Each structure stands twice: as C-alpha cells, then as structure tokens.
N, CA, C and O atoms as a printed pandas DataFrame, in Angstrom:
     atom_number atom_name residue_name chain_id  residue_number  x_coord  y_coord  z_coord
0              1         N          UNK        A               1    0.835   -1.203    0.000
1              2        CA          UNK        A               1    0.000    0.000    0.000
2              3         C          UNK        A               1    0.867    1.248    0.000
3              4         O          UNK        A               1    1.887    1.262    0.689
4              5         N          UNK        A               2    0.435    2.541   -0.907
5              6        CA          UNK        A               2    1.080    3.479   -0.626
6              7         C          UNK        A               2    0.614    4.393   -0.245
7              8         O          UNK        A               2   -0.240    4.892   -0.977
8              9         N          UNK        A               3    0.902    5.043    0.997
9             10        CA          UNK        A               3    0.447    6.058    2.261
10            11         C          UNK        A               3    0.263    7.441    1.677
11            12         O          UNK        A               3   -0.778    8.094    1.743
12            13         N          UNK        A               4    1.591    7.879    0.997
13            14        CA          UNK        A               4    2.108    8.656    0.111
14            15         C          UNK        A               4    1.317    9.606   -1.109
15            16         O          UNK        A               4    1.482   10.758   -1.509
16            17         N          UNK        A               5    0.430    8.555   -1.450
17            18        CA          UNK        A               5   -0.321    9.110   -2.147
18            19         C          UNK        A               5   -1.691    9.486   -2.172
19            20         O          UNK        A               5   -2.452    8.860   -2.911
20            21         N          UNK        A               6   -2.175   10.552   -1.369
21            22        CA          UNK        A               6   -3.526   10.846   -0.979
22            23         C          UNK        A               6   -4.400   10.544   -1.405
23            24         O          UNK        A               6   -5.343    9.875   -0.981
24            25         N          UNK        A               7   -4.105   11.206   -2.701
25            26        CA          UNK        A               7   -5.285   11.208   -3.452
26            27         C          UNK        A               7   -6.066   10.215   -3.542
27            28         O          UNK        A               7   -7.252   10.173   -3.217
28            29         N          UNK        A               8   -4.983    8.840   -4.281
29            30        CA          UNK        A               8   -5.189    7.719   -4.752
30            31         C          UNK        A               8   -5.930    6.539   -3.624
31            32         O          UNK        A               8   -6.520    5.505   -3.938
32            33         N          UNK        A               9   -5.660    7.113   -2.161
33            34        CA          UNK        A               9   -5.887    6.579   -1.269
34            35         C          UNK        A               9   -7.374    7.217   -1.148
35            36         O          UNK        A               9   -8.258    6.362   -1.104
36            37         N          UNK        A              10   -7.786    8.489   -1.090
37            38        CA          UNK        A              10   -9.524    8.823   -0.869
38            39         C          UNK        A              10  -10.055    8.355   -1.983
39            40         O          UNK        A              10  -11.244    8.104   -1.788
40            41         N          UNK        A              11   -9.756    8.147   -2.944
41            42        CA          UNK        A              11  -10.238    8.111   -4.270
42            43         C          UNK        A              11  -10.623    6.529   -3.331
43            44         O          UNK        A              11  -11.639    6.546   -2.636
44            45         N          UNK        A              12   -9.906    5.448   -3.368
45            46        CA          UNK        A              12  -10.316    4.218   -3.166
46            47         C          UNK        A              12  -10.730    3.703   -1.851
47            48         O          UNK        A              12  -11.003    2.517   -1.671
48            49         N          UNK        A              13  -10.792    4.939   -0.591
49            50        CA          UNK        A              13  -11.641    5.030    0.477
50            51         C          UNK        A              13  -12.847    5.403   -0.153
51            52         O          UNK        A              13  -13.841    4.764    0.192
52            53         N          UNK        A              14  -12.930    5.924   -0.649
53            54        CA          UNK        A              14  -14.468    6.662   -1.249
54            55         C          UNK        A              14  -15.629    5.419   -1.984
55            56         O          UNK        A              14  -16.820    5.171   -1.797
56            57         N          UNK        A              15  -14.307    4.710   -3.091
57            58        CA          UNK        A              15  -15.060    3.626   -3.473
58            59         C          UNK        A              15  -15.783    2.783   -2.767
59            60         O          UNK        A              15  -16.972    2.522   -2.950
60            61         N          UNK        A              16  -14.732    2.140   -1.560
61            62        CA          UNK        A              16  -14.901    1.369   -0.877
62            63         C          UNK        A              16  -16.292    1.655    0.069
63            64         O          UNK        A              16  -17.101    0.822    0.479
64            65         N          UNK        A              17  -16.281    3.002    0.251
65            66        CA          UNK        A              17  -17.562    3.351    1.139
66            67         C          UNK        A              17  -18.893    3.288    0.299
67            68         O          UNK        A              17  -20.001    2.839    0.590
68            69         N          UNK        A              18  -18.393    3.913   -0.881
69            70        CA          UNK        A              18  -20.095    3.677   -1.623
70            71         C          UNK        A              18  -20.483    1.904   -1.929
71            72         O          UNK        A              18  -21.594    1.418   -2.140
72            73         N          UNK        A              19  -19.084    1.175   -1.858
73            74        CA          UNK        A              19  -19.500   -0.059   -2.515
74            75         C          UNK        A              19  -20.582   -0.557   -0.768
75            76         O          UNK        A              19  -21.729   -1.001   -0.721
76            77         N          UNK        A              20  -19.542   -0.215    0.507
77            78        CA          UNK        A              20  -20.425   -0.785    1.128
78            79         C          UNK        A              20  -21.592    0.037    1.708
79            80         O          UNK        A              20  -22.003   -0.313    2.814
80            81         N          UNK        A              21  -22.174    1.083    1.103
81            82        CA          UNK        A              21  -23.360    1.661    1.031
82            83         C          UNK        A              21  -24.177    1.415    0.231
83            84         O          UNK        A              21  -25.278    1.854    0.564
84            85         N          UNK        A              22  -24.158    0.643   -1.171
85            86        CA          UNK        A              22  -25.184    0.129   -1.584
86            87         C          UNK        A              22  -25.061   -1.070   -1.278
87            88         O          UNK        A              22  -26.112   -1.593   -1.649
88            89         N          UNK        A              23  -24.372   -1.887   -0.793
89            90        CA          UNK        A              23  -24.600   -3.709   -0.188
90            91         C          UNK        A              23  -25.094   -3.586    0.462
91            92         O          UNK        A              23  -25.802   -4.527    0.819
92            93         N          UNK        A              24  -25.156   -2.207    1.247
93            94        CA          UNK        A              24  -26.147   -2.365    2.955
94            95         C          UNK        A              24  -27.555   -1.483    2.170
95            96         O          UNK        A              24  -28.682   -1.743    2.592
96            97         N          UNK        A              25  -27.484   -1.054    1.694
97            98        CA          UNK        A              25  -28.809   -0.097    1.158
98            99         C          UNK        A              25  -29.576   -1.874    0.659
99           100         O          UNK        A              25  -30.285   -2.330    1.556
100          101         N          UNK        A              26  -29.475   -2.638   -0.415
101          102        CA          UNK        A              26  -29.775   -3.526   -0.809
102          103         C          UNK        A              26  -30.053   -4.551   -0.148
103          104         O          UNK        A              26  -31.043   -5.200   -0.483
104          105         N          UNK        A              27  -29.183   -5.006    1.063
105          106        CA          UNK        A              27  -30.121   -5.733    2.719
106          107         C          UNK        A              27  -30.563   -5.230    2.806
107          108         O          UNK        A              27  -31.562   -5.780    2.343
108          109         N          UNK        A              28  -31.051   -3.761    3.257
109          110        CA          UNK        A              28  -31.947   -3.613    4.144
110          111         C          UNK        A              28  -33.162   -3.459    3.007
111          112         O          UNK        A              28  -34.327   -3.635    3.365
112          113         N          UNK        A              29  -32.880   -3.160    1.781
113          114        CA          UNK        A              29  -34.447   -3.139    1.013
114          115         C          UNK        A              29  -34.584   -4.559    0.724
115          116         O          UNK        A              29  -35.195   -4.589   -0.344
116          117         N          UNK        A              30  -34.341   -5.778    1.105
117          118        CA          UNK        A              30  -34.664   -7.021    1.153
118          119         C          UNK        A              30  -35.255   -7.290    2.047
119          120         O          UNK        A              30  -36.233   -8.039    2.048
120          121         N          UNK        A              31  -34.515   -6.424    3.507
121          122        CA          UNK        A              31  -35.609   -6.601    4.472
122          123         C          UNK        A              31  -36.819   -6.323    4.912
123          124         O          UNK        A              31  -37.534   -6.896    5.734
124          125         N          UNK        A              32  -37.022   -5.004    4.016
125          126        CA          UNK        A              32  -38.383   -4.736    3.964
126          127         C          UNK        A              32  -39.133   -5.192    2.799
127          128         O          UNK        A              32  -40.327   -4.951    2.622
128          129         N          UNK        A              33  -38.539   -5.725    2.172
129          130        CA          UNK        A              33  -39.409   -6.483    1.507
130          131         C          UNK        A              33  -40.019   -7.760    1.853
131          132         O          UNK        A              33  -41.106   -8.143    1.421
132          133         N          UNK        A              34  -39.385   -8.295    2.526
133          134        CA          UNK        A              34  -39.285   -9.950    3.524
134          135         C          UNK        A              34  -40.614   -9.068    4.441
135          136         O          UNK        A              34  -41.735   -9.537    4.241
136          137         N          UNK        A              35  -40.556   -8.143    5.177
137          138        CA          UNK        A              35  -41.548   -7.757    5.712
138          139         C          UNK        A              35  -42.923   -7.391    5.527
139          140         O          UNK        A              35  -43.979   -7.568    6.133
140          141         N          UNK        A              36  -42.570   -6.863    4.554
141          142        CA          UNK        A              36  -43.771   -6.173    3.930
142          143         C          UNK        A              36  -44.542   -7.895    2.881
143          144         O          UNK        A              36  -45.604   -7.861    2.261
144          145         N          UNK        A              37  -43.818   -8.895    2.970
145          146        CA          UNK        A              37  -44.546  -10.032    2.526
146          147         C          UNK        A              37  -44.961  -10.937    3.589
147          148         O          UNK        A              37  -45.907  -11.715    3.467
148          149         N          UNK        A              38  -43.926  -10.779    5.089
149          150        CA          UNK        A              38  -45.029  -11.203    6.096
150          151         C          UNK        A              38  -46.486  -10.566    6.294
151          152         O          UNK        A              38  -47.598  -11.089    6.370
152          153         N          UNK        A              39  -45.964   -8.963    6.360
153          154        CA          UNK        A              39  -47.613   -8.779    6.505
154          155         C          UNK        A              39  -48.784   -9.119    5.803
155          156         O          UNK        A              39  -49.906   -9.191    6.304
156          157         N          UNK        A              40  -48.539   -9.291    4.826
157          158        CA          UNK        A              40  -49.369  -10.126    3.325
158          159         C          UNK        A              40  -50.067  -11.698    3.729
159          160         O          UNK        A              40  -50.638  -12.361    2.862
C-alpha cells in the first residue's frame, strides 16, 4: 500500500464506502421487503 499518495488513497476510500453503502442499502431493502410479505 502506498500512504504517500492521498489522493489515490480517498479516491479508493471513497469507493470502498459507496461499494459498502449500496450492499447495505440492498439488505436492508430485502428486508423490507421480507416484511412487507409477512404482513401479506
């Protein structure tokens, strides 16, 4: 890894956060969907 290079480092913090903001956006709209078919 290189420390050194900022940029390159937020650039692929950044990714990393949106990737795990839509994996968790996408559980949790499974979970309301799982819900919203119990109440059914």
């Amino acid at each position: 890894m290189e420390y050194y290079n900022l940029k390159d480092a937020s650039d692929k913090y950044i990714e990393v956060v949106a990737q795990a903001m839509s994996l968790y956006g996408l559980f949790s709209r499974k979970k309301k969907l799982r819900t919203l078919e119990f109440k059914n």
